[in-house]
JSON list of C-alpha atoms in Angstrom, two decimals:
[
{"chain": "A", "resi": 10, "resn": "UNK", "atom": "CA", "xyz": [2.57, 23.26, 15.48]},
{"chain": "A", "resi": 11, "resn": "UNK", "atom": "CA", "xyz": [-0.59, 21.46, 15.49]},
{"chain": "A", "resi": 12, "resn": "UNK", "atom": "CA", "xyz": [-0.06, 20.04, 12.10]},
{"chain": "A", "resi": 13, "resn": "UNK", "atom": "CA", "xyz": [3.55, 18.76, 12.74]},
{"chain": "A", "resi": 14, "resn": "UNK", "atom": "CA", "xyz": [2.23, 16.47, 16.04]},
{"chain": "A", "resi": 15, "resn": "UNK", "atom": "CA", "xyz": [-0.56, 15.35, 13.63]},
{"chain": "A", "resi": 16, "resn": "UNK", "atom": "CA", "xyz": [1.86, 14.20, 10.84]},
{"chain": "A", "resi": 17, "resn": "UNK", "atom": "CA", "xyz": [3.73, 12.24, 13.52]},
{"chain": "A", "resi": 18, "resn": "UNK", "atom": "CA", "xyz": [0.77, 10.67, 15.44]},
{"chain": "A", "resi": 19, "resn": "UNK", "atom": "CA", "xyz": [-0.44, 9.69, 11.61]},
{"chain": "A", "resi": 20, "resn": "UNK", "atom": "CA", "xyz": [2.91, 8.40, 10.54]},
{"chain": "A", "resi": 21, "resn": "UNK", "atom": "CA", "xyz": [3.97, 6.12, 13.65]},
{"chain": "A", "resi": 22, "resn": "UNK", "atom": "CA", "xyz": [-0.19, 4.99, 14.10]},
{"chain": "A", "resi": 23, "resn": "UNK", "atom": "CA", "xyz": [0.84, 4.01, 10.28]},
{"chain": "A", "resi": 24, "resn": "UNK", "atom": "CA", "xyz": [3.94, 2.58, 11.27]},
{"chain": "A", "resi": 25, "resn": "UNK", "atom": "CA", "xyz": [2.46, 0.39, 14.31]},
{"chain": "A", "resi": 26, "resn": "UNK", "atom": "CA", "xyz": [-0.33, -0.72, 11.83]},
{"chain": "A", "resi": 27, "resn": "UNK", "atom": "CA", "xyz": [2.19, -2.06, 8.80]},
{"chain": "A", "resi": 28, "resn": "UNK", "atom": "CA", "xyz": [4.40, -3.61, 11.29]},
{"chain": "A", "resi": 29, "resn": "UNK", "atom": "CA", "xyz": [1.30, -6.07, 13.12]},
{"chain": "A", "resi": 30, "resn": "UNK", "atom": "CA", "xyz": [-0.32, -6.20, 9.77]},
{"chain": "A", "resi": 31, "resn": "UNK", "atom": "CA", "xyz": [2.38, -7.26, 7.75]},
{"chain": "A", "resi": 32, "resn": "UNK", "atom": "CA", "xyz": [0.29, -6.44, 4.24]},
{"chain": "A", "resi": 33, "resn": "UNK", "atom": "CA", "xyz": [1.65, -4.86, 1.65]},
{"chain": "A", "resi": 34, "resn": "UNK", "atom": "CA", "xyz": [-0.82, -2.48, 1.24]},
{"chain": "A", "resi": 35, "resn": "UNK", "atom": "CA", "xyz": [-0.50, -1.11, 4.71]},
{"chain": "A", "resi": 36, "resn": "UNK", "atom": "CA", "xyz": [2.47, 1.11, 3.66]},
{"chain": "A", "resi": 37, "resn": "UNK", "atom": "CA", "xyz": [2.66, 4.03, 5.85]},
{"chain": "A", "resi": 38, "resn": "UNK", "atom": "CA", "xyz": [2.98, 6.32, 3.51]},
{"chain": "A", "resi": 39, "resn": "UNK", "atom": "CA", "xyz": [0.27, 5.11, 1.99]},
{"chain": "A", "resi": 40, "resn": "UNK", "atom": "CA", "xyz": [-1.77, 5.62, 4.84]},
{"chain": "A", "resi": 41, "resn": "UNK", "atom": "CA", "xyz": [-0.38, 8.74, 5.57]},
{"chain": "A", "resi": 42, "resn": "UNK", "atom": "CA", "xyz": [-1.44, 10.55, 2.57]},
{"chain": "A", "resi": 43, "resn": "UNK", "atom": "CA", "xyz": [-5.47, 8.51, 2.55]},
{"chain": "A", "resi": 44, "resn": "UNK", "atom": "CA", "xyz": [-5.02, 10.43, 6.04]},
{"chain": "A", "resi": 45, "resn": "UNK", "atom": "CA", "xyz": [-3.71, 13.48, 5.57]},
{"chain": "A", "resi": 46, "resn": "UNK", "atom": "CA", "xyz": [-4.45, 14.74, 2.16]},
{"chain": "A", "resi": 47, "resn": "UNK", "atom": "CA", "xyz": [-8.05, 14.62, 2.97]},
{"chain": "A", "resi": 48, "resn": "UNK", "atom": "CA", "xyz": [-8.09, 16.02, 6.02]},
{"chain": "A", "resi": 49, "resn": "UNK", "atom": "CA", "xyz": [-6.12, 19.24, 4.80]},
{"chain": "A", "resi": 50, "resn": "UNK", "atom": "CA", "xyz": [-8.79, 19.51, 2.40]},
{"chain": "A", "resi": 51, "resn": "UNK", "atom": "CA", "xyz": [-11.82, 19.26, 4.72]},
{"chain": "A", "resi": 52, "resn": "UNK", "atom": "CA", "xyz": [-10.53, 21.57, 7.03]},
{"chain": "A", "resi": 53, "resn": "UNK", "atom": "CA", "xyz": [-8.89, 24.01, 3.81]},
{"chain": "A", "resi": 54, "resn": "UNK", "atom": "CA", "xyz": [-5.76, 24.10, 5.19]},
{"chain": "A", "resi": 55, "resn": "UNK", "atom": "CA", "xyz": [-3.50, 25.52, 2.73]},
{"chain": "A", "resi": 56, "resn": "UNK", "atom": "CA", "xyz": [-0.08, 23.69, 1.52]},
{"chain": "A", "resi": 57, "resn": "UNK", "atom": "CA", "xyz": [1.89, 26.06, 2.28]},
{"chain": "A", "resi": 58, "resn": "UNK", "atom": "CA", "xyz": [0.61, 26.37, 6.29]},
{"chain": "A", "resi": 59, "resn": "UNK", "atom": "CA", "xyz": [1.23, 22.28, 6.28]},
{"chain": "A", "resi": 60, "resn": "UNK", "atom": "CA", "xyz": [4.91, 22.56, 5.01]},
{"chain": "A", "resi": 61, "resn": "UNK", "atom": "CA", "xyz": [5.84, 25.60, 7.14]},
{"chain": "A", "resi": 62, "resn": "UNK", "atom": "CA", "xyz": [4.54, 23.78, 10.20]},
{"chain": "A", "resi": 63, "resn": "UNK", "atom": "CA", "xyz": [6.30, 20.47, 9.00]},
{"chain": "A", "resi": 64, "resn": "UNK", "atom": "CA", "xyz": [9.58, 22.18, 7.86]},
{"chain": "A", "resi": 65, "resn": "UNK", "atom": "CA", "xyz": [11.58, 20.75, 10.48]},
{"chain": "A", "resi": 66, "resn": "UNK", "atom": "CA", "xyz": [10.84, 17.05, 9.43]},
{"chain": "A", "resi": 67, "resn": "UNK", "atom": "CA", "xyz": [11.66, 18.35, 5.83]},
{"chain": "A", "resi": 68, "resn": "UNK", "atom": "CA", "xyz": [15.56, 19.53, 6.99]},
{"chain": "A", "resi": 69, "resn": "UNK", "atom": "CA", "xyz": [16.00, 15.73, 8.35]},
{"chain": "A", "resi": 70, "resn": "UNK", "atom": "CA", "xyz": [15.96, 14.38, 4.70]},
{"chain": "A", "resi": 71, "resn": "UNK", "atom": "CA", "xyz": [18.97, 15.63, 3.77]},
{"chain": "A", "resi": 72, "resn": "UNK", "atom": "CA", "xyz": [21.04, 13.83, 7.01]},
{"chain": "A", "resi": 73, "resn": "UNK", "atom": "CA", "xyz": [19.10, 10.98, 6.36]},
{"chain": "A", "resi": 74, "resn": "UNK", "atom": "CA", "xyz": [19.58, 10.42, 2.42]},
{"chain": "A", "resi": 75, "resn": "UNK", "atom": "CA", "xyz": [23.58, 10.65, 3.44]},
{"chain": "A", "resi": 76, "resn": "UNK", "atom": "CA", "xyz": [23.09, 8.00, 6.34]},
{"chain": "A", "resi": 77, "resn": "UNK", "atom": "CA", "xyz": [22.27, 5.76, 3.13]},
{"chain": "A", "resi": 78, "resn": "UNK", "atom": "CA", "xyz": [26.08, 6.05, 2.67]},
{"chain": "A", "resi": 79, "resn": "UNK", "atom": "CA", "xyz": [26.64, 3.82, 5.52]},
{"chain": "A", "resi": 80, "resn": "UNK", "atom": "CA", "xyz": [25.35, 0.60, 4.07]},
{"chain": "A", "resi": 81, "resn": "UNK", "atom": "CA", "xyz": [26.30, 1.23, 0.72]},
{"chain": "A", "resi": 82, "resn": "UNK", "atom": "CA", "xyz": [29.90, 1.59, 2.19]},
{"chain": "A", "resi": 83, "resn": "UNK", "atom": "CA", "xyz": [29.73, -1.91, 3.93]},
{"chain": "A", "resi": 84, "resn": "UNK", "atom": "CA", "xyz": [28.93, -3.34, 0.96]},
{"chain": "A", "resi": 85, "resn": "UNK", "atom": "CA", "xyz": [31.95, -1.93, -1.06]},
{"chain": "A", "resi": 86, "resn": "UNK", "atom": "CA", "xyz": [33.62, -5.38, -1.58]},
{"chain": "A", "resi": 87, "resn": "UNK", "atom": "CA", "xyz": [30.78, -6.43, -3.36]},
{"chain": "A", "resi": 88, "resn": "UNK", "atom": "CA", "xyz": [30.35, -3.69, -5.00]},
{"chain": "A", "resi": 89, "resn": "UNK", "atom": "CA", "xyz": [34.18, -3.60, -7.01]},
{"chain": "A", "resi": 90, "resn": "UNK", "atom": "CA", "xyz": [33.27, -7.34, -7.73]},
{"chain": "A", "resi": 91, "resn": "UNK", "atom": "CA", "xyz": [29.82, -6.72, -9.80]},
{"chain": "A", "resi": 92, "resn": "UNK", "atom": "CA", "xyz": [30.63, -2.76, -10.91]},
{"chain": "A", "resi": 93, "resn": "UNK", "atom": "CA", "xyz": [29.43, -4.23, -14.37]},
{"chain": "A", "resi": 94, "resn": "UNK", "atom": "CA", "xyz": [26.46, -6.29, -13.45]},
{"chain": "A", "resi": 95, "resn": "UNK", "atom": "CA", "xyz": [25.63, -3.17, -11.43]},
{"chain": "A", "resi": 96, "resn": "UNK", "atom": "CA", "xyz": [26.05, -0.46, -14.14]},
{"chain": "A", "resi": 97, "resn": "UNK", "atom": "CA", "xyz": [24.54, -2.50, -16.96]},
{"chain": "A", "resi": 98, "resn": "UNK", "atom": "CA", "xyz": [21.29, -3.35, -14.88]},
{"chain": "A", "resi": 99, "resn": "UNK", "atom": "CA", "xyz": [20.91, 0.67, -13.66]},
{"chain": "A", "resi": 100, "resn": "UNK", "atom": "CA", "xyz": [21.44, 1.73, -17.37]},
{"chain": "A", "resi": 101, "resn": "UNK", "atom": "CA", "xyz": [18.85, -0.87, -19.08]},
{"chain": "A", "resi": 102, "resn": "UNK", "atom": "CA", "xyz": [16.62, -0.06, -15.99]},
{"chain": "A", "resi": 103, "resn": "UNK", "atom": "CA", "xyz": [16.52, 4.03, -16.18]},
{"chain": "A", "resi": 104, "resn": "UNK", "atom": "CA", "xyz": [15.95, 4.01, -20.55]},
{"chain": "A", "resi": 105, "resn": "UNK", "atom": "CA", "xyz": [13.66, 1.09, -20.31]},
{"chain": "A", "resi": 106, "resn": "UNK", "atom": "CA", "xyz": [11.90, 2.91, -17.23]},
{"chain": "A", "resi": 107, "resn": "UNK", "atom": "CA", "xyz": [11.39, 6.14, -19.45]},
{"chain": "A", "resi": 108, "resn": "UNK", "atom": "CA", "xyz": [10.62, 4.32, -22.67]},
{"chain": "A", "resi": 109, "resn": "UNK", "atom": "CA", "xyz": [7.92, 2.71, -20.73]},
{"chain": "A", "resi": 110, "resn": "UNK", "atom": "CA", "xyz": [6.51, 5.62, -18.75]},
{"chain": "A", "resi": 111, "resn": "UNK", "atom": "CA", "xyz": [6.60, 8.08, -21.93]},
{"chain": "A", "resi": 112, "resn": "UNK", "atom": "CA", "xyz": [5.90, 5.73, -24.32]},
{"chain": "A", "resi": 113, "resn": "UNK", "atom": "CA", "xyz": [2.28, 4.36, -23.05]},
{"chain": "A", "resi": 114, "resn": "UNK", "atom": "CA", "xyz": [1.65, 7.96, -22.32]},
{"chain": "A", "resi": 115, "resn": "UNK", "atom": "CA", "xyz": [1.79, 9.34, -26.25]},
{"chain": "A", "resi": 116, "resn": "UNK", "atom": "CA", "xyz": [0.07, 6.02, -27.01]},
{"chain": "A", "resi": 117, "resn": "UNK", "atom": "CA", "xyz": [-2.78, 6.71, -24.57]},
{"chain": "A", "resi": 118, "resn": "UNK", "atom": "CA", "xyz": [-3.20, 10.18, -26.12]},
{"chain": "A", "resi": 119, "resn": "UNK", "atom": "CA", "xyz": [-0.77, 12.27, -23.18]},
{"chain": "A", "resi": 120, "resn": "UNK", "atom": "CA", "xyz": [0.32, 15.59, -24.86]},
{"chain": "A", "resi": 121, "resn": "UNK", "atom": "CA", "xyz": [3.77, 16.06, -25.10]},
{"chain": "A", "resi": 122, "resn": "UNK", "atom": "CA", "xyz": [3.77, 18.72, -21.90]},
{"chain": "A", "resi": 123, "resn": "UNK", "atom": "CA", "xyz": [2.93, 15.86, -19.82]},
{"chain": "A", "resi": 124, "resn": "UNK", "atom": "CA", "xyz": [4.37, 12.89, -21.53]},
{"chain": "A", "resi": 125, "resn": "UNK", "atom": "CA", "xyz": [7.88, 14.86, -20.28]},
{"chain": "A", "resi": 126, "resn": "UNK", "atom": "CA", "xyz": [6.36, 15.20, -17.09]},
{"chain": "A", "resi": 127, "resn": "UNK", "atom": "CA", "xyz": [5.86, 11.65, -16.58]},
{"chain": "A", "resi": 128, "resn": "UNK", "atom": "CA", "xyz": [9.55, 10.58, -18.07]},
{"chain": "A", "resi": 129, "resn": "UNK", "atom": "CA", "xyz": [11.70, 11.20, -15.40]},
{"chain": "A", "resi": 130, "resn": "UNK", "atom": "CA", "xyz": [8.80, 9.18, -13.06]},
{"chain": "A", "resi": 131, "resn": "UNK", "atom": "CA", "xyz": [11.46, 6.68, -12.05]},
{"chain": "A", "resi": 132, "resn": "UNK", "atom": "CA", "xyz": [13.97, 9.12, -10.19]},
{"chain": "A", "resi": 133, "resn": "UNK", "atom": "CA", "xyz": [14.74, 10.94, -6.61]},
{"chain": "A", "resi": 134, "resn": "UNK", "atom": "CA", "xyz": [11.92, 13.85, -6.81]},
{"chain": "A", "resi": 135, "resn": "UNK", "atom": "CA", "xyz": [14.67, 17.18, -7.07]},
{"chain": "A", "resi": 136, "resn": "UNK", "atom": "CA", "xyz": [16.18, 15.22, -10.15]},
{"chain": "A", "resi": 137, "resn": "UNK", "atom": "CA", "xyz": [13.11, 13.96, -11.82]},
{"chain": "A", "resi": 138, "resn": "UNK", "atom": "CA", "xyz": [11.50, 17.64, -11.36]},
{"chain": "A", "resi": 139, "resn": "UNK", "atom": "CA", "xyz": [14.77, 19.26, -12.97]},
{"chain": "A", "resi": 140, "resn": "UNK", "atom": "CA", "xyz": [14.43, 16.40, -16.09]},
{"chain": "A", "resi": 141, "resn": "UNK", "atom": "CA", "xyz": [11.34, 17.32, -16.68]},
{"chain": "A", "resi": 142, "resn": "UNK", "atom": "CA", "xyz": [11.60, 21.09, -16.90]},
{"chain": "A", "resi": 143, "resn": "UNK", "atom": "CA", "xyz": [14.63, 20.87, -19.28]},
{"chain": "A", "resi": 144, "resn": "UNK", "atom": "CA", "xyz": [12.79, 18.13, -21.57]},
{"chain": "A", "resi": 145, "resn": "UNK", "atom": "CA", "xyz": [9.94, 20.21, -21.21]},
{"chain": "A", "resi": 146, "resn": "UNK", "atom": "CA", "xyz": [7.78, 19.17, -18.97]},
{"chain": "A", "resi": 147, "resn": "UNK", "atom": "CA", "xyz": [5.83, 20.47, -15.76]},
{"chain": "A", "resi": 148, "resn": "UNK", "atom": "CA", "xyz": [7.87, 19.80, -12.53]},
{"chain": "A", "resi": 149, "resn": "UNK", "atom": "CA", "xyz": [5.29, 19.66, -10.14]},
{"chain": "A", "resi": 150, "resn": "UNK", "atom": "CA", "xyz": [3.49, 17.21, -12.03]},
{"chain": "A", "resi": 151, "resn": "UNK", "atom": "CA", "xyz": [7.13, 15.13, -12.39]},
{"chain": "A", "resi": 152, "resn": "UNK", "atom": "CA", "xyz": [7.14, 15.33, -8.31]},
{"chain": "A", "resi": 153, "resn": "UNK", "atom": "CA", "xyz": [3.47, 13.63, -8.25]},
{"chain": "A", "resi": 154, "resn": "UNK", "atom": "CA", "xyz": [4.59, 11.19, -10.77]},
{"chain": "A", "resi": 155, "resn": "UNK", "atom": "CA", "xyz": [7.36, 10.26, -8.89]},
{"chain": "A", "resi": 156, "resn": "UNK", "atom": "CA", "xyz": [5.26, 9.37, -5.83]},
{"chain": "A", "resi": 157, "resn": "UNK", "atom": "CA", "xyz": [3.44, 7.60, -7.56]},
{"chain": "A", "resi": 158, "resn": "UNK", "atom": "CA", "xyz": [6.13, 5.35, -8.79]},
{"chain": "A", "resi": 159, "resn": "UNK", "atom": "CA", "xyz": [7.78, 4.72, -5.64]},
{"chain": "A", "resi": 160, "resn": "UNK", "atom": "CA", "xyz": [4.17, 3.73, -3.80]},
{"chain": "A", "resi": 161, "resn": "UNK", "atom": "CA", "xyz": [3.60, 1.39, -6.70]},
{"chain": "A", "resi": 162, "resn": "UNK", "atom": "CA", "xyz": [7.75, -0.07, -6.03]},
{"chain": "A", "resi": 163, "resn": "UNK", "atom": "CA", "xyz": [7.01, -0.13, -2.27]},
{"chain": "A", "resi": 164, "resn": "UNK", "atom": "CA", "xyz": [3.65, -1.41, -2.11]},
{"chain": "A", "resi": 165, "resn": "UNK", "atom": "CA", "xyz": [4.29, -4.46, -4.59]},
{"chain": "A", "resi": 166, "resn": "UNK", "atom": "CA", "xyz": [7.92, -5.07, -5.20]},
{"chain": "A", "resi": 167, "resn": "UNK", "atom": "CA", "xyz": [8.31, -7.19, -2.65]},
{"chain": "A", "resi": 168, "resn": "UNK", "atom": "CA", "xyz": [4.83, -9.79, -3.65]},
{"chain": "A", "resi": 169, "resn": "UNK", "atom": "CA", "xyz": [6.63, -9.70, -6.68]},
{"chain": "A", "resi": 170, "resn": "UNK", "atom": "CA", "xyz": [9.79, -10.58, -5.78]},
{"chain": "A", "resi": 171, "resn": "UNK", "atom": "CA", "xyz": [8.55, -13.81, -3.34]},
{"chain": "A", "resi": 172, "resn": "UNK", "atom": "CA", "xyz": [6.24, -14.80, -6.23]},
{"chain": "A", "resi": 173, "resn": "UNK", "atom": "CA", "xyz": [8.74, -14.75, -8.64]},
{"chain": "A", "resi": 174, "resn": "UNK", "atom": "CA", "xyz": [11.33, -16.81, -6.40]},
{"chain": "A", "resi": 175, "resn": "UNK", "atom": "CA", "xyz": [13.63, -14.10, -6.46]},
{"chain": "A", "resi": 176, "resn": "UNK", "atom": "CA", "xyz": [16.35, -13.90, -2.98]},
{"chain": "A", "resi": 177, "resn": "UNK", "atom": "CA", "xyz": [19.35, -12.49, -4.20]},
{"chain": "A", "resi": 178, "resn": "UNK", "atom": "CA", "xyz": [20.16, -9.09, -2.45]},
{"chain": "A", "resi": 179, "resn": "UNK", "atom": "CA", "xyz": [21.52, -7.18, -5.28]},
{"chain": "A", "resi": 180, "resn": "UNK", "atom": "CA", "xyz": [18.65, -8.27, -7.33]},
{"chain": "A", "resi": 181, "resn": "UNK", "atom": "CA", "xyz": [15.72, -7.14, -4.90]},
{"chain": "A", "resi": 182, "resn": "UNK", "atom": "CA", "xyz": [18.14, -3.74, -4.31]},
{"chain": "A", "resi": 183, "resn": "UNK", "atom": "CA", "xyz": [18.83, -2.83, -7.96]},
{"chain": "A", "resi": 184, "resn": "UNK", "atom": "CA", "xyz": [15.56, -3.30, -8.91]},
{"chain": "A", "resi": 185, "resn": "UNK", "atom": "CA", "xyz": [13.88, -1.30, -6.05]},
{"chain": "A", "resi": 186, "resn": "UNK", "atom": "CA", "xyz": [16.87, 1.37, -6.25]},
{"chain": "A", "resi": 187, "resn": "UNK", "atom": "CA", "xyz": [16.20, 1.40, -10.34]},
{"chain": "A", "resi": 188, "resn": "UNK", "atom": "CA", "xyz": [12.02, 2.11, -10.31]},
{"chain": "A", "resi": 189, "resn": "UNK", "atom": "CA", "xyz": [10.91, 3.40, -7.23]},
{"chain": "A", "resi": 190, "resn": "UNK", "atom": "CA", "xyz": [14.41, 5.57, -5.78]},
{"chain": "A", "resi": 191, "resn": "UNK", "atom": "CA", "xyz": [13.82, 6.54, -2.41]},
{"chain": "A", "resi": 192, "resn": "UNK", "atom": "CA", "xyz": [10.48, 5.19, -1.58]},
{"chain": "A", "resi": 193, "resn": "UNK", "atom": "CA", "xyz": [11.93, 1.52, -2.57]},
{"chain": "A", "resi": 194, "resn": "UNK", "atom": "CA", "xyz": [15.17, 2.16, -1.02]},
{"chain": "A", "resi": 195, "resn": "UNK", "atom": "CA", "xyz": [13.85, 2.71, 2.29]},
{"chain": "A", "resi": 196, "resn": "UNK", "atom": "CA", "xyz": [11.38, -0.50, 1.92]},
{"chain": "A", "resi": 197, "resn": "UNK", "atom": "CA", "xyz": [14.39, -2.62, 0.86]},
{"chain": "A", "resi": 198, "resn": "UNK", "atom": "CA", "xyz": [16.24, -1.24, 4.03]},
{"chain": "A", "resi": 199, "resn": "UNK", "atom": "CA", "xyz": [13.11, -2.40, 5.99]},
{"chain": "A", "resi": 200, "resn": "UNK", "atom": "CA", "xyz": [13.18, -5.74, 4.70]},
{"chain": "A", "resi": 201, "resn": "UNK", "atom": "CA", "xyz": [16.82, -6.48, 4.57]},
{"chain": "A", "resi": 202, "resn": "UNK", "atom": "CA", "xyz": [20.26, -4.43, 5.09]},
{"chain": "A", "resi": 203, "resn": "UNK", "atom": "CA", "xyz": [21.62, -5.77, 2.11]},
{"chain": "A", "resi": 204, "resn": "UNK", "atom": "CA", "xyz": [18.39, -4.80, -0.28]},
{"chain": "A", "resi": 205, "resn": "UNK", "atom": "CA", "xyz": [18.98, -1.29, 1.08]},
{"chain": "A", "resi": 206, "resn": "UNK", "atom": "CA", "xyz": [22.50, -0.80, 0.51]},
{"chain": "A", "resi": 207, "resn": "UNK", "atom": "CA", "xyz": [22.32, -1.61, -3.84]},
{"chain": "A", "resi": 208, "resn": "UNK", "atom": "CA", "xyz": [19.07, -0.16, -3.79]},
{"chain": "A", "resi": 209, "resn": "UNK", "atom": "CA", "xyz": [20.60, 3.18, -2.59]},
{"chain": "A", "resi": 210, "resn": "UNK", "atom": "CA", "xyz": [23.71, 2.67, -5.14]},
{"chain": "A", "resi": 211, "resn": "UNK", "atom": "CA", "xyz": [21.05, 2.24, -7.71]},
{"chain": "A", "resi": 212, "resn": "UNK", "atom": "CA", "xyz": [18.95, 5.35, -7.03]},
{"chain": "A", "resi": 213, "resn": "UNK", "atom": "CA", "xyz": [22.01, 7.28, -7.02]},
{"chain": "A", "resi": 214, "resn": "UNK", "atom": "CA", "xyz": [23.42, 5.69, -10.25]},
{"chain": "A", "resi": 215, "resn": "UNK", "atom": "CA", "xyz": [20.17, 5.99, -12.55]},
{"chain": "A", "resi": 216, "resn": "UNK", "atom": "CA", "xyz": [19.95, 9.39, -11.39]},
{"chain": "A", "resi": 217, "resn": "UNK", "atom": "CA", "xyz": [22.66, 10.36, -12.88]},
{"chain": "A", "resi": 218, "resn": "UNK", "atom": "CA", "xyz": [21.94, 8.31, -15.88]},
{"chain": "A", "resi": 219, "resn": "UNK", "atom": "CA", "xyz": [18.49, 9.53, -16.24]},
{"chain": "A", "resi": 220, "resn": "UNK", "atom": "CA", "xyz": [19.55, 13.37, -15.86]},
{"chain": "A", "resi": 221, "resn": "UNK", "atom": "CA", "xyz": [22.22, 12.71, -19.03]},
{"chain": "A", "resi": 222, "resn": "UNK", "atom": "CA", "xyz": [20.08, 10.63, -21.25]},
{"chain": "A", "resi": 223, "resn": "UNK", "atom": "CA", "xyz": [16.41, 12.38, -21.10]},
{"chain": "A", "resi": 224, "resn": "UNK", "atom": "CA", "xyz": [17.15, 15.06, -23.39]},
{"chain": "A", "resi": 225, "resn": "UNK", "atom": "CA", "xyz": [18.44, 12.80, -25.46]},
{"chain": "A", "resi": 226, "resn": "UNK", "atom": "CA", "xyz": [15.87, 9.63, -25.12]},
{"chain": "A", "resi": 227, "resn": "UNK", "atom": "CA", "xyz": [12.72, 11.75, -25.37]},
{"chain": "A", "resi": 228, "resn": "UNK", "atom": "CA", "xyz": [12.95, 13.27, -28.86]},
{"chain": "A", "resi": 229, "resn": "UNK", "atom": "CA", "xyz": [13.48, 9.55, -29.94]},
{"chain": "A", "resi": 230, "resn": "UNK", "atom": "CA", "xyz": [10.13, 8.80, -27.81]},
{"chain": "A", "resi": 231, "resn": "UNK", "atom": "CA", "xyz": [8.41, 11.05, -29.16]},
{"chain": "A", "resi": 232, "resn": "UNK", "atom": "CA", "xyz": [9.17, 9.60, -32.85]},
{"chain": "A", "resi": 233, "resn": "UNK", "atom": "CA", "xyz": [8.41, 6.33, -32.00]},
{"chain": "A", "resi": 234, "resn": "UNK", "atom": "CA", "xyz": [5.49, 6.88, -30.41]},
{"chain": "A", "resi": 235, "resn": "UNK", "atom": "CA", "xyz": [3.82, 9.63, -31.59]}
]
């Protein structure tokens, strides 16, 4: 279990250093995978011996993506009052987030293989991996994609939010929720309850919207951009 104790001295060492740091960059999952990644790959460790080792930590996603419930629930009064502003920012945020994503893709040359890969970059990893294979696309590379999203949204959502003067709750949430799903969601819980709780409701909602509307956005993608 060598490689289990070594995820968790990596991840609360990366922990300690965000928290007395207080840098953006100093995500700890950031640091966890400059860590991790190449040590696996020094020592040839395969994937597979890393994930059967670290299979335990895996199981606690599931309880934890349901404790999200819990602040999403407290906010419910707010949440009946701006159902529309909510809906109508989740829906603009998931087709502008694939437009985007696919759409500087073709024009940088992508094939189509991974220009579906990367449309679905915006979403919870099990939904953006099942996009991608029924727009045609390779779901492993979705699940990288995806990461990569969410360090981006985690890393510098907030610097943009402070720059940009924005403080209201279900703006920094929605936003968070809408382009980096879980990764954001669990830096706007850091930084504030309320961030967390429409930033959940958001990565649920436009992954639902983003599942329905791929197979339909990404022909139209495709003639637009390529």
């Amino acid at each position: 279990m060598i490689w289990l104790l070594t995820t968790l001295v990596v991840f609360y060492t990366a922990r300690y250093i965000s928290k007395h740091l207080q840098h953006p960059i100093v995500n700890p999952l950031l640091i966890c995978l400059v860590i991790i990644i190449p040590l696996l790959m020094w020592l040839d460790v395969p994937y597979e011996t890393y994930f059967e080792q670290n299979k335990w930590l895996n199981a606690l996603l599931e309880p934890a993506v349901v404790a999200l419930a819990f602040p999403l629930y407290e906010q419910l009064s707010q949440i009946r009052q701006k159902w529309k502003v909510i809906l109508s920012a989740c829906f603009v945020g998931s087709v502008l987030s694939m437009l985007t994503g696919a759409g500087i893709a073709l024009l940088l040359g992508a094939d189509l293989e991974l220009t579906a890969s990367i449309l679905p970059k915006s979403v919870t990893t099990p939904i953006a991996m099942a996009v991608a294979d029924q727009v045609g696309g390779v779901p492993s590379v979705a699940a990288i994609m995806v990461i990569i999203a969410g360090l981006f949204g985690a890393v510098l959502g907030y610097p943009l939010f402070r720059m940009l003067g924005i403080k209201a709750p279900i703006a920094k949430g929605l936003t968070m929720g809408t382009v980096s799903h879980a990764l954001g969601t669990a830096k706007a819980a850091e930084e504030n309850y309320q961030d967390g709780a429409f930033s959940s409701l958001a990565l649920v909602i436009c992954g639902v919207i983003t599942s329905i509307l791929a197979p339909i956005v990404f022909p139209i993608i495709v003639y637009l951009f390529a």
